[in-house]
Coordinates of C-alpha atoms and ligand atoms in Angstrom, one line a residue:
Chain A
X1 CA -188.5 48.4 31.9
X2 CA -192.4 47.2 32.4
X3 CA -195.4 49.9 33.0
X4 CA -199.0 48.3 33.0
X5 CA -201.5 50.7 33.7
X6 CA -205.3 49.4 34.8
X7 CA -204.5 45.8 33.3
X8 CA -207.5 43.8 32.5
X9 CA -207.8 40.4 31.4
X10 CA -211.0 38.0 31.5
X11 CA -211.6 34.3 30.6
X12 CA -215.6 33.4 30.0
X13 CA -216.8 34.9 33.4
X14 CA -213.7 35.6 35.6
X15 CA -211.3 38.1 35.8
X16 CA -208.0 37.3 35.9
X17 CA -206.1 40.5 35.9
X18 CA -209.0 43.5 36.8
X19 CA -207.1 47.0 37.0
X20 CA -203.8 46.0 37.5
X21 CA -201.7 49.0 37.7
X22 CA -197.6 48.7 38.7
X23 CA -194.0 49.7 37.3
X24 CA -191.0 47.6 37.4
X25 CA -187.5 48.6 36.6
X26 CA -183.6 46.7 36.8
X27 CA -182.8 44.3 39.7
X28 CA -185.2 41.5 40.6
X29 CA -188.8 42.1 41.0
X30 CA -191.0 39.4 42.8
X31 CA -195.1 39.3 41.8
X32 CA -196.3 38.0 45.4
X33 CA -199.6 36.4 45.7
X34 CA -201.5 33.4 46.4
X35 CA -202.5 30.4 44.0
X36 CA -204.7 31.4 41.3
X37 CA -204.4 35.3 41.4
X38 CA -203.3 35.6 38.3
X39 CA -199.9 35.5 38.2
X40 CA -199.3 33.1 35.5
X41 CA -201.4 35.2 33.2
X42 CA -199.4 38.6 33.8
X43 CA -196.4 36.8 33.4
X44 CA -197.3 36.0 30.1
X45 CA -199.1 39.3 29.5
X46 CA -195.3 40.3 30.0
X47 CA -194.2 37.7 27.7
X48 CA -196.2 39.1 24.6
X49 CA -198.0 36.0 24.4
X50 CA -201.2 37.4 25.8
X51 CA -202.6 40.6 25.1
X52 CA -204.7 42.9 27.6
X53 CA -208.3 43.1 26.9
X54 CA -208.1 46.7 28.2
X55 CA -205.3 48.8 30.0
X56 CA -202.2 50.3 28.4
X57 CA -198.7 47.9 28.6
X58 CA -195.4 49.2 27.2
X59 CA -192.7 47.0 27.6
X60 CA -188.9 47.9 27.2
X61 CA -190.6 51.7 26.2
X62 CA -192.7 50.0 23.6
X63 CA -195.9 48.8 22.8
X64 CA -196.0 45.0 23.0
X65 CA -199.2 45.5 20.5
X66 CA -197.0 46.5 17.5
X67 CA -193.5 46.3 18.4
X68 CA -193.9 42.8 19.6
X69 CA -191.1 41.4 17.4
X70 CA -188.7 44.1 19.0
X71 CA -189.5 43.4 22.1
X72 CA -189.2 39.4 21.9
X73 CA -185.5 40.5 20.6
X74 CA -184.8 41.4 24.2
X75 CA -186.9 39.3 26.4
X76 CA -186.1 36.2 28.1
X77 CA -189.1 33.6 29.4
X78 CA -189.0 30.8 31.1
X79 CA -192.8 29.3 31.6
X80 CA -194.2 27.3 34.6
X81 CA -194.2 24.4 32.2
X82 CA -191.7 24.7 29.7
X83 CA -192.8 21.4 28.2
X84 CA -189.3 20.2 27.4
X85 CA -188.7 17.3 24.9
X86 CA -187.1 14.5 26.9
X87 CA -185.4 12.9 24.2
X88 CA -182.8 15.8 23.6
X89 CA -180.0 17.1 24.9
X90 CA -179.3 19.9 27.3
X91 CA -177.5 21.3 24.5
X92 CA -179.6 20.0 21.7
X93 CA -182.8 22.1 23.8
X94 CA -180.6 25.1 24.0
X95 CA -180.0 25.4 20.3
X96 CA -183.5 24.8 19.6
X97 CA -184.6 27.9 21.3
X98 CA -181.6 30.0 19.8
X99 CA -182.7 29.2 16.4
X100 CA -186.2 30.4 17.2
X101 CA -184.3 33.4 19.0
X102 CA -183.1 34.1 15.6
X103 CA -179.7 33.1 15.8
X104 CA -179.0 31.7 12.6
X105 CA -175.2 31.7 12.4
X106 CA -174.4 28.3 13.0
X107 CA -170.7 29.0 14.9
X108 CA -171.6 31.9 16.7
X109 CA -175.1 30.7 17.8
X110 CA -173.1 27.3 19.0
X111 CA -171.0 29.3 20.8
X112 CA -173.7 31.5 22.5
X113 CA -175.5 27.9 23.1
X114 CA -172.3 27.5 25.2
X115 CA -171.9 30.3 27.3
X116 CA -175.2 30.3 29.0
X117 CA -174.8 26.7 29.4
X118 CA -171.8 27.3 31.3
X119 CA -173.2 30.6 33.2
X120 CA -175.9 28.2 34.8
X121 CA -173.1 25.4 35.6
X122 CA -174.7 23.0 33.1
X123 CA -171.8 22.4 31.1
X124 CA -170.5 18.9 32.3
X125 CA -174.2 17.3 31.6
X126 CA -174.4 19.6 28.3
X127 CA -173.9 16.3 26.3
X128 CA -176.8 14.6 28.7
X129 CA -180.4 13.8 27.8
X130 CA -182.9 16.2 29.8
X131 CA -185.0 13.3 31.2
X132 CA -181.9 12.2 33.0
X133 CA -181.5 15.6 34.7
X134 CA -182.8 16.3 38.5
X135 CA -185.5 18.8 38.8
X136 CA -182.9 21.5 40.0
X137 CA -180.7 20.9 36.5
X138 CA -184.2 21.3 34.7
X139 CA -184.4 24.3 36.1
X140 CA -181.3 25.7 35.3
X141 CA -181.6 24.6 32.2
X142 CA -184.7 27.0 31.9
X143 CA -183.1 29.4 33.1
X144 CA -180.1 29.2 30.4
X145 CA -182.9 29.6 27.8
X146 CA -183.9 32.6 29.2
X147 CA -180.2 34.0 29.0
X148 CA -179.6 33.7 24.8
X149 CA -178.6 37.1 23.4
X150 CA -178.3 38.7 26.6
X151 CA -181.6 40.4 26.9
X152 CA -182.4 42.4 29.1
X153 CA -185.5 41.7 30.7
X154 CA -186.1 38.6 31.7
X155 CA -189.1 36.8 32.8
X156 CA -189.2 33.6 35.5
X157 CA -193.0 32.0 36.4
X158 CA -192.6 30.1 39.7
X159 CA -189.1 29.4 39.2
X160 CA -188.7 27.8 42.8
X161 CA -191.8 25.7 42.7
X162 CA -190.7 22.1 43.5
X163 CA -187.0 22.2 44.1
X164 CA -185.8 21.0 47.8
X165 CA -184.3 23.8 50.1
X166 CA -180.7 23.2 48.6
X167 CA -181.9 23.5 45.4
X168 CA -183.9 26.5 46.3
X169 CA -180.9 28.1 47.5
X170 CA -178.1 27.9 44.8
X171 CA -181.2 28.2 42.5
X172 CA -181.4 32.1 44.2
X173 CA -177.7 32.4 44.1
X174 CA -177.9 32.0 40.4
X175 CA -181.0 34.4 39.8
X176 CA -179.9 37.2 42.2
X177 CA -176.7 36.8 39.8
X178 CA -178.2 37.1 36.6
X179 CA -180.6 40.1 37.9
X180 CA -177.4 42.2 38.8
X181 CA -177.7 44.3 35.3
X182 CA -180.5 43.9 33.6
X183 CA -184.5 43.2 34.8
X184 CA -185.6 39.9 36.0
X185 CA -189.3 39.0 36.9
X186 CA -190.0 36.5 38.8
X187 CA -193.5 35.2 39.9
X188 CA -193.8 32.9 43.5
X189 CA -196.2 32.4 46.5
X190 CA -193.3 32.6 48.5
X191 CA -192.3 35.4 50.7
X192 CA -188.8 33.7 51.2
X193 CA -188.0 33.7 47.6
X194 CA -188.6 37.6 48.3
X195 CA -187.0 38.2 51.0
X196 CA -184.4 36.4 50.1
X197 CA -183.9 37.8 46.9
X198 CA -186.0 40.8 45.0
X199 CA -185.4 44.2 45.7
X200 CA -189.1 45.0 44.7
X201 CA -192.3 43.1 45.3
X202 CA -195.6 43.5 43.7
X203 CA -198.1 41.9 45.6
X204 CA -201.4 40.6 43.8
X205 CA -204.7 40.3 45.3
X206 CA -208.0 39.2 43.1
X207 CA -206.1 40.8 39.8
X208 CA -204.9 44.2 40.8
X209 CA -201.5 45.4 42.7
X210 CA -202.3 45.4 46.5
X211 CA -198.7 46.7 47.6
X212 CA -195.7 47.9 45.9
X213 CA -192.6 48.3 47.2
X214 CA -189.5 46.4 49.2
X215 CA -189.5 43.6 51.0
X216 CA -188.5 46.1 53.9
X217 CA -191.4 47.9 53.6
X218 CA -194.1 44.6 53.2
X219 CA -192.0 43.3 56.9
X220 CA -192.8 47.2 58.1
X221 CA -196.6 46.7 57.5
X222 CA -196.4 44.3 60.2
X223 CA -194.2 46.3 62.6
X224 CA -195.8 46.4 65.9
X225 CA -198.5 44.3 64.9
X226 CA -196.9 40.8 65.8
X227 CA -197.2 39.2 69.2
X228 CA -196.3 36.2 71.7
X229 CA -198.7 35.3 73.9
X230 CA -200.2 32.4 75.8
X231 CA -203.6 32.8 73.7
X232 CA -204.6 32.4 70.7
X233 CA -206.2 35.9 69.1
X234 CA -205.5 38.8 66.4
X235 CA -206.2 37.6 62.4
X236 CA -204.2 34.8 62.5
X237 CA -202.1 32.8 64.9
X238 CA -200.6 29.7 65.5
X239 CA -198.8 28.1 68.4
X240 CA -195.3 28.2 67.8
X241 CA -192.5 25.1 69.1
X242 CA -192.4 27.1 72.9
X243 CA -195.9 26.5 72.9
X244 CA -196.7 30.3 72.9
X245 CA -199.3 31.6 70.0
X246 CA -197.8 34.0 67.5
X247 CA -200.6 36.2 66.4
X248 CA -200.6 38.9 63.9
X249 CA -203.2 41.8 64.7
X250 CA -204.1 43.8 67.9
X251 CA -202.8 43.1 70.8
X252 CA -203.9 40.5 73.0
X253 CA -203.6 41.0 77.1
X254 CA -200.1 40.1 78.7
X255 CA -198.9 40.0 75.2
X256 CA -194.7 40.3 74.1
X257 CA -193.7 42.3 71.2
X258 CA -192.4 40.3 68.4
X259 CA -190.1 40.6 65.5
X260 CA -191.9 40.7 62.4
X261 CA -191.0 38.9 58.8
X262 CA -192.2 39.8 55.6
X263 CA -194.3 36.7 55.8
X264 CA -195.8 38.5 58.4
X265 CA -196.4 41.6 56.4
X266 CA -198.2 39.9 53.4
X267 CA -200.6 37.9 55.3
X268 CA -201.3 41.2 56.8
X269 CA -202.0 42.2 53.2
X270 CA -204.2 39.7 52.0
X271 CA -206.3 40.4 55.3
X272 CA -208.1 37.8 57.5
X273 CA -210.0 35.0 54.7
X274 CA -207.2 35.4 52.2
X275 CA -204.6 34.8 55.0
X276 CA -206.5 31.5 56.0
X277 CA -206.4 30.2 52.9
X278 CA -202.9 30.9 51.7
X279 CA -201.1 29.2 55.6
Chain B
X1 CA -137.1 6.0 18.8
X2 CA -136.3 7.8 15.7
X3 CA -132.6 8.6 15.2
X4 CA -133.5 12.4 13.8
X5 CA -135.5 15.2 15.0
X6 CA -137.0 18.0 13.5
X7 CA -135.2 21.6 13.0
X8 CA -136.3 25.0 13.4
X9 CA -137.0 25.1 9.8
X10 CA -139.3 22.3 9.6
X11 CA -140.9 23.0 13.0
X12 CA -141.8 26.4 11.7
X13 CA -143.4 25.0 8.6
X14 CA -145.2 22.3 9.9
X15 CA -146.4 24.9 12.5
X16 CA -147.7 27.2 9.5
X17 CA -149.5 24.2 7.9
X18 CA -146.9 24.0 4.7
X19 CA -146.1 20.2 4.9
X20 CA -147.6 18.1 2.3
X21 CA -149.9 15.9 3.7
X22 CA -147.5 12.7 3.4
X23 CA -144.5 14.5 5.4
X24 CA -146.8 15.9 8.0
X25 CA -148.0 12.3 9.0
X26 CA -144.4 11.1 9.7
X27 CA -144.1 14.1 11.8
X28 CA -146.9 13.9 13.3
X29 CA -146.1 10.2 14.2
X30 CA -142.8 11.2 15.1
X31 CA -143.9 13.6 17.7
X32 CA -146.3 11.6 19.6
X33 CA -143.2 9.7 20.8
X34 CA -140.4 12.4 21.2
X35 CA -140.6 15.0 24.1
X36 CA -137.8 16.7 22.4
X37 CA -139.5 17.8 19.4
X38 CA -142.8 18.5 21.0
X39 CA -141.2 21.4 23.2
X40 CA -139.3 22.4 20.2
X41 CA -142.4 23.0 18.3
X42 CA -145.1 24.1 21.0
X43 CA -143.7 27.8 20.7
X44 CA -144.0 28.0 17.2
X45 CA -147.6 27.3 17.2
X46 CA -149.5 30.2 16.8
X47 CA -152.0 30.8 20.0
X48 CA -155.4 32.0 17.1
X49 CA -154.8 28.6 15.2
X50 CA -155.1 26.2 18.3
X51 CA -158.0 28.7 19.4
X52 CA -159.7 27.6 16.3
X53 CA -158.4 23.9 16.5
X54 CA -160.0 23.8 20.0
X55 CA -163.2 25.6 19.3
X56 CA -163.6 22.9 16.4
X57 CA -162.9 20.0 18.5
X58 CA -165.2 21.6 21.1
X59 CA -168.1 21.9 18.5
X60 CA -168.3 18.9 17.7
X61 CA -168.6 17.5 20.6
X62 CA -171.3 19.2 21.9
X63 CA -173.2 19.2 18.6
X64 CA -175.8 16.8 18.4
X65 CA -176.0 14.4 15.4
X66 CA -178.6 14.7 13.2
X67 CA -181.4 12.2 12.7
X68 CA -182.2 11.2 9.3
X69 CA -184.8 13.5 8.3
X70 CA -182.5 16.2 9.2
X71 CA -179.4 14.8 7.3
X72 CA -182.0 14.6 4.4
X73 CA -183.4 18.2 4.6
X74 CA -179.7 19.5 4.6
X75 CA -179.1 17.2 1.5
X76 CA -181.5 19.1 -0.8
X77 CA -180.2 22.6 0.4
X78 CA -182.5 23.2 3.4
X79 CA -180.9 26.1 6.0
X80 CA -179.5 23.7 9.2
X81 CA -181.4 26.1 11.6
X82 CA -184.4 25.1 9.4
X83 CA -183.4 21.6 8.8
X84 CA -183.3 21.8 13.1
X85 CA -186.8 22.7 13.6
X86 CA -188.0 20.6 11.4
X87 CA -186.3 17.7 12.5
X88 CA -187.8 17.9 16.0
X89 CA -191.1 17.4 14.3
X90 CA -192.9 14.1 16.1
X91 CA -194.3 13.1 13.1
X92 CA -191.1 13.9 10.8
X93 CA -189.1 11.4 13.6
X94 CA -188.5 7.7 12.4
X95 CA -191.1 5.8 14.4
X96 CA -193.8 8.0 13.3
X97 CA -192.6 7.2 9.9
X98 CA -192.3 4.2 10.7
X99 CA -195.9 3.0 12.1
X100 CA -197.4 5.3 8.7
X101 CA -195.3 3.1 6.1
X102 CA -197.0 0.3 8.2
X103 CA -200.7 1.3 8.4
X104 CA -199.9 2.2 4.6
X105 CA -198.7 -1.0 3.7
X106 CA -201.7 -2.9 5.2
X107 CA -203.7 -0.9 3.3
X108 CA -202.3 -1.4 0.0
X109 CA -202.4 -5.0 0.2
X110 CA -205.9 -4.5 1.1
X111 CA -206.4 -3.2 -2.0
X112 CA -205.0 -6.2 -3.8
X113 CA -207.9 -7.8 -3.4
X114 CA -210.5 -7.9 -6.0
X115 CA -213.3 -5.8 -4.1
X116 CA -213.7 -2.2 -3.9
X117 CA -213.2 -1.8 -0.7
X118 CA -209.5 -2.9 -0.6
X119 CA -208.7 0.1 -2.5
X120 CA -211.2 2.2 -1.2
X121 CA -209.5 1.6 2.1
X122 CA -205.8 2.5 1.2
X123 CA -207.7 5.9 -0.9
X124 CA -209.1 6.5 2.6
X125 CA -205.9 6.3 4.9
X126 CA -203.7 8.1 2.5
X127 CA -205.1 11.4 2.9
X128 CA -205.6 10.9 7.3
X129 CA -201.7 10.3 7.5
X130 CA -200.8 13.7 6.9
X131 CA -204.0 14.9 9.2
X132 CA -202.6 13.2 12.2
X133 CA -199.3 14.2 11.3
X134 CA -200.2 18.1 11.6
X135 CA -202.4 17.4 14.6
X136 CA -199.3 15.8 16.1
X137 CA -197.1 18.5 14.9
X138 CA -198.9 21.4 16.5
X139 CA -200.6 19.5 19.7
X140 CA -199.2 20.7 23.2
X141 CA -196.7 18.8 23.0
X142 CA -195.8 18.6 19.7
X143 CA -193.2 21.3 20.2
X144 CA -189.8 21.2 22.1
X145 CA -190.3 24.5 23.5
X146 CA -194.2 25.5 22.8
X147 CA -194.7 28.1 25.0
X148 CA -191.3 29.2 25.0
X149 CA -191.3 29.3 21.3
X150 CA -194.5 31.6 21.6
X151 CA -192.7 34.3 22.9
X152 CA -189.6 34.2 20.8
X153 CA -188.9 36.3 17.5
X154 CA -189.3 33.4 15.2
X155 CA -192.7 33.3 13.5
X156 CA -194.9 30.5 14.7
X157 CA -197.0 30.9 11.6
X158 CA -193.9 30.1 9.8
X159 CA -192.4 27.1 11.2
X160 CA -196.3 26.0 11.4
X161 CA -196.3 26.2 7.5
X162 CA -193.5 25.1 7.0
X163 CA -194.1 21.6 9.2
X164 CA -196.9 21.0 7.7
X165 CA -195.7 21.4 4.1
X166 CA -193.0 18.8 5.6
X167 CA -195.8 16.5 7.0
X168 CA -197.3 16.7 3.8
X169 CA -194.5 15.9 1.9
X170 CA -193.2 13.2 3.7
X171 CA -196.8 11.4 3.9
X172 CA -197.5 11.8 0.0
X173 CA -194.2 10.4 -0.9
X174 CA -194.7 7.8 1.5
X175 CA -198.0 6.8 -0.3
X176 CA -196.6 7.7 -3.8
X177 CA -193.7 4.8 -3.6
X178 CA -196.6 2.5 -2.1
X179 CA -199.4 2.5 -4.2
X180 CA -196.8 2.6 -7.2
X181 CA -195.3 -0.5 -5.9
X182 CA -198.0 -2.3 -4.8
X183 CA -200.9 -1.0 -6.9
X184 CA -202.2 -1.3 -10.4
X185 CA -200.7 2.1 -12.0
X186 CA -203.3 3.8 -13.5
X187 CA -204.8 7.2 -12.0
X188 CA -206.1 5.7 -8.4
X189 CA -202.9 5.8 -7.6
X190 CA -202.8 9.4 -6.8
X191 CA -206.7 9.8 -6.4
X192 CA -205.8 10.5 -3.0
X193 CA -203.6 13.7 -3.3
X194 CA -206.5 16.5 -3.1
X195 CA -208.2 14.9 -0.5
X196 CA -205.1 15.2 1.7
X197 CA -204.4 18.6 0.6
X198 CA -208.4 19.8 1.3
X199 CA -208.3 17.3 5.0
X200 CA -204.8 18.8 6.1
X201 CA -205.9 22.4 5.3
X202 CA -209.2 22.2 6.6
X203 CA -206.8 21.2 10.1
X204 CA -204.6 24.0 9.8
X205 CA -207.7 26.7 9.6
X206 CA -209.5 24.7 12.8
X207 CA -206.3 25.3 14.6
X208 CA -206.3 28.7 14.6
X209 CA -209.2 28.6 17.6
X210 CA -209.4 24.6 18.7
X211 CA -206.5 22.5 20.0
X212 CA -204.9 21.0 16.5
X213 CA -205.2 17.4 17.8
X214 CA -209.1 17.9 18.6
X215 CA -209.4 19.0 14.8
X216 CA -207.0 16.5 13.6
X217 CA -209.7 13.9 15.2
X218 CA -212.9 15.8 14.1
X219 CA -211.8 16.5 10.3
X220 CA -210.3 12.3 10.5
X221 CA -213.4 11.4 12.2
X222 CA -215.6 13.3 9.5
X223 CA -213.5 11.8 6.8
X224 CA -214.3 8.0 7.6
X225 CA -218.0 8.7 8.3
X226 CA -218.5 10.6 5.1
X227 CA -216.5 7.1 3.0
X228 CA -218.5 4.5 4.9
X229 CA -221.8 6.6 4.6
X230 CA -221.0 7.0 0.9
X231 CA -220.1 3.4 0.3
X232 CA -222.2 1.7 2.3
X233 CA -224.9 0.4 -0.1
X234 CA -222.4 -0.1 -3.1
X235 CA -218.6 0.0 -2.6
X236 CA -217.4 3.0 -5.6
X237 CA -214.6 5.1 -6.1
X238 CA -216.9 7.8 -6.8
X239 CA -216.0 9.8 -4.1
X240 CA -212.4 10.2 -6.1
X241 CA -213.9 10.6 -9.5
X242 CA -214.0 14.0 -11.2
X243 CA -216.8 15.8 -8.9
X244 CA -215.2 14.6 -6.0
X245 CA -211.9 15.9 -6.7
X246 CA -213.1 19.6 -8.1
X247 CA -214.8 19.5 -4.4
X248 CA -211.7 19.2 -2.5
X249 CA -209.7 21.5 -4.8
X250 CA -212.6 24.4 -3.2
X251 CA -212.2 22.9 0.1
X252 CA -208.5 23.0 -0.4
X253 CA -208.8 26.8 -1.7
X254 CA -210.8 28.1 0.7
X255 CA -208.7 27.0 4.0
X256 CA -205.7 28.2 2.3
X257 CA -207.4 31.8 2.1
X258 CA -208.9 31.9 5.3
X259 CA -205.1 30.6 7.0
X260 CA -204.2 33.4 5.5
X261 CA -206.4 35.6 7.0
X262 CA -206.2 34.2 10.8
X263 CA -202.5 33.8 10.6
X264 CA -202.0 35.9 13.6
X265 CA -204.1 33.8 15.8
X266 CA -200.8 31.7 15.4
X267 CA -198.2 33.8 16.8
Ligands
LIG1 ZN1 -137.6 14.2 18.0

């Protein structure tokens, strides 16, 4: 679905994306990493609404440099800030975007407005004004966007960001759904939303692919490398509610074997400084 | 109640749709209040025609109702998807409309007064309407779906064109019916026409690389300081006389080439 080979993107002095190098095919895919890593600018790299500066991108087996068009045909994208007009109507927002997906058939393009309405659960507040909607219906709202014409990759930038656990939850229900036969990326600086729900992770450091792989494989990094103890030593640690430390590194003396988490595994990734910063 | 009921034959035809319009009613009335009938007819009802009924009904209830720029657009044989995006235009809604027929109107009457600068003001607004229109139009969040839009099929180039042509028109016919209303009718009138053509173009082209409502300010800004530097010693329509207007035919011209040149700096 997506290959990027040695990425690069740069604003004035900074790099955002510098050799970025990964594949991603069906199911959900989740680009791990820190604030600021440059995660928003991939995702709409992936989008066609940035090009690289350098590197080779093909998207759907084409080249988003001249097939662009083609590929928009077949790509759903739901922005960090989708910048939706209050003043309309779940279903009024949701027409607006088919017509710009091309759907110009009036009946049929009402009735497609329809269906993803009802495959996000939208449909009783389809006749409600979006600034009277919770964050959570926003989101799903987004997400129905994102489902017009069926395409088949489709593209989610910090989908979870601000929704309470509950929300969080049926909010993964509803995306693990929707990546069941087609491609769905999803950025997040979350290693729940990943565990909980991608079958592959890319994991970004300072603009190029640190790890790529399953969520089982980021927790393995960690195996053997997490302990209990009664001080505080390794990389990181913290005291946990028994008032033992958990630390993740070597192991200190008298120290207890513990179960690791993916969490685990990707601060092990972004190494000692990195790890600071992102607990 | 009704002392008759309908028969199979009737049932059938009013089922098919056959019953003159009069007839139809009384059945119609009729079967609200009989049980009877109803269960006689709800067989004969073919299961594709209440489909349809239903996906009507269902239609237009979710649709939403147009506002009246849309309902206008769709009156002289605009597309409704077109007639859609246009609609959700900021400055194409009703109380943008609203405050430019206002600012407008002040000017006008401005300009019924005996010196220069009365009309010299309502020659100097007409053409900034349609500037802060555009700017309005294309600023962040001058879009329902901006960044969504950016990555759709739909050419942004296009539905940028085709706003502004909207903005455009709306805001000269706005200042048309208002200096012919309120003004002396001779050619000052429309004085004003190529200097909104050359200011909104001028916009468009800046847009391609700044933020629209940063060039919307600058080429307004611009505007005002050239007319007050211009007028400043004597009050003159000078600016609008012949010269004037050949200029911002050029200026007009040349942003309409180089759009076309940076046009994919829009999509
Ligand atoms: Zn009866």
């Amino acid at each position: 679905m997506i290959e990027a080979v040695g990425l690069v993107k740069t604003y004035g002095r900074g790099r955002a994306l510098d050799g970025l190098t990964f594949t991603v095919g069906k199911g959900v895919t989740g680009l791990l990493g820190p604030n600021g890593v440059g995660k928003t600018t991939l995702i709409r790299m992936l989008a066609t609404v940035l090009a690289p500066d350098e590197g080779e991108l093909r998207l759907l087996g084409r080249d988003p440099a001249g097939d662009r068009l083609e590929i928009r045909r077949r790509l759903g994208y739901l922005p960090q800030e989708p910048g939706y007009q209050r003043g309309f109507t779940v279903f009024e927002f949701v027409d607006y975007v088919a017509i710009l997906k091309e759907m110009v058939e009036r009946r049929a393009r009402h009735d497609e407005v329809r269906r993803v309405i009802e495959e996000v659960g939208l449909t009783s507040v389809s006749g409600k004004r979006i600034r009277t909607l919770s964050g959570g219906m926003r989101r799903r709202l987004g997400i129905a966007q994102t489902l017009l014409g069926d395409p088949e990759l489709i593209l989610l930038d910090e989908p979870t960001v601000g929704l309470d656990p509950e929300q969080r939850l049926r909010f993964r229900e509803l995306i693990s759904h929707i990546g069941q036969d087609r491609a769905v990326v999803l950025s997040t600086h979350q290693t729940e939303d990943v565990a909980a729900l991608c079958n592959r992770v890319v994991v970004l450091k300072a603009g190029r692919c640190e790890f790529e792989g399953t969520p089982e494989e980021i927790r393995a990094l960690a195996e053997g490398r997490v302990w209990f103890s009664a001080e505080k030593s390794g990389v990181l640690s913290w005291r946990t509610g028994d008032g033992l430390f958990r630390n993740i590194g070597p192991a200190p003396e008298g120290a207890r074997l513990a179960e690791p988490t993916v969490e685990d595994g990707y601060l092990l990734l972004l190494g000692g400084t990195a790890a600071e910063a992102a607990a | 109640m009704s002392t008759w009921h309908m028969d199979d034959g009737l049932a059938v035809r009013y089922a098919d749709g056959e019953l003159n319009p009069t007839l139809a009613a009384s059945v119609e009335a009729h079967l609200l209040a009989c049980d009877q009938c109803r269960s006689l007819l709800a067989p004969r009802v073919p299961r594709s025609r209440l489909d349809r009924v239903w996906a009507e009904v269902a239609d237009a209830v979710d649709t939403p109702a147009p506002g009246p720029f849309e309902r206008l657009l769709r009156a002289i044989g605009v597309h409704d998807h077109t007639a859609r995006l246009l609609g959700a235009t900021h400055s194409l809604r009703l109380p943008w409309i609203a405050a430019s027929t206002v600012a407008l109107l002040f000017a006008a009457l401005a300009s019924g007064e005996t010196t220069r600068w009365g009309l010299l003001s309502y020659l100097t607004l007409a053409p900034i309407l349609p500037v802060a229109g555009v700017a309005v139009a294309f600023g962040r969040d001058g879009d329902p779906a901006h960044e969504i839009g950016l990555a759709a099929p739909y050419s942004m180039f296009r539905l940028m064109l085709m706003r502004a042509a909207a903005v455009l028109t709306s805001s000269s016919a706005l200042a048309l019916v208002m200096g012919l209303g309120l003004l002396d009718d001779d050619w000052t009138v429309a004085a004003w026409l190529l200097p909104s053509l050359a200011l909104t173009s001028l916009t468009l082209v800046l847009s391609s690389r700044f933020d629209p409502r940063h060039c919307g300010a600058a080429v307004a800004a611009t505007w005002l300081v050239v007319v007050v530097a211009t007028n400043l010693r004597e009050p003159s329509l000078a600016m609008f006389g012949g010269a004037g207007q050949a200029g911002y035919l050029a200026i007009t011209f040349v942003s309409v080439v180089l759009l076309f040149f940076r046009r994919k700096e829009f999509s």
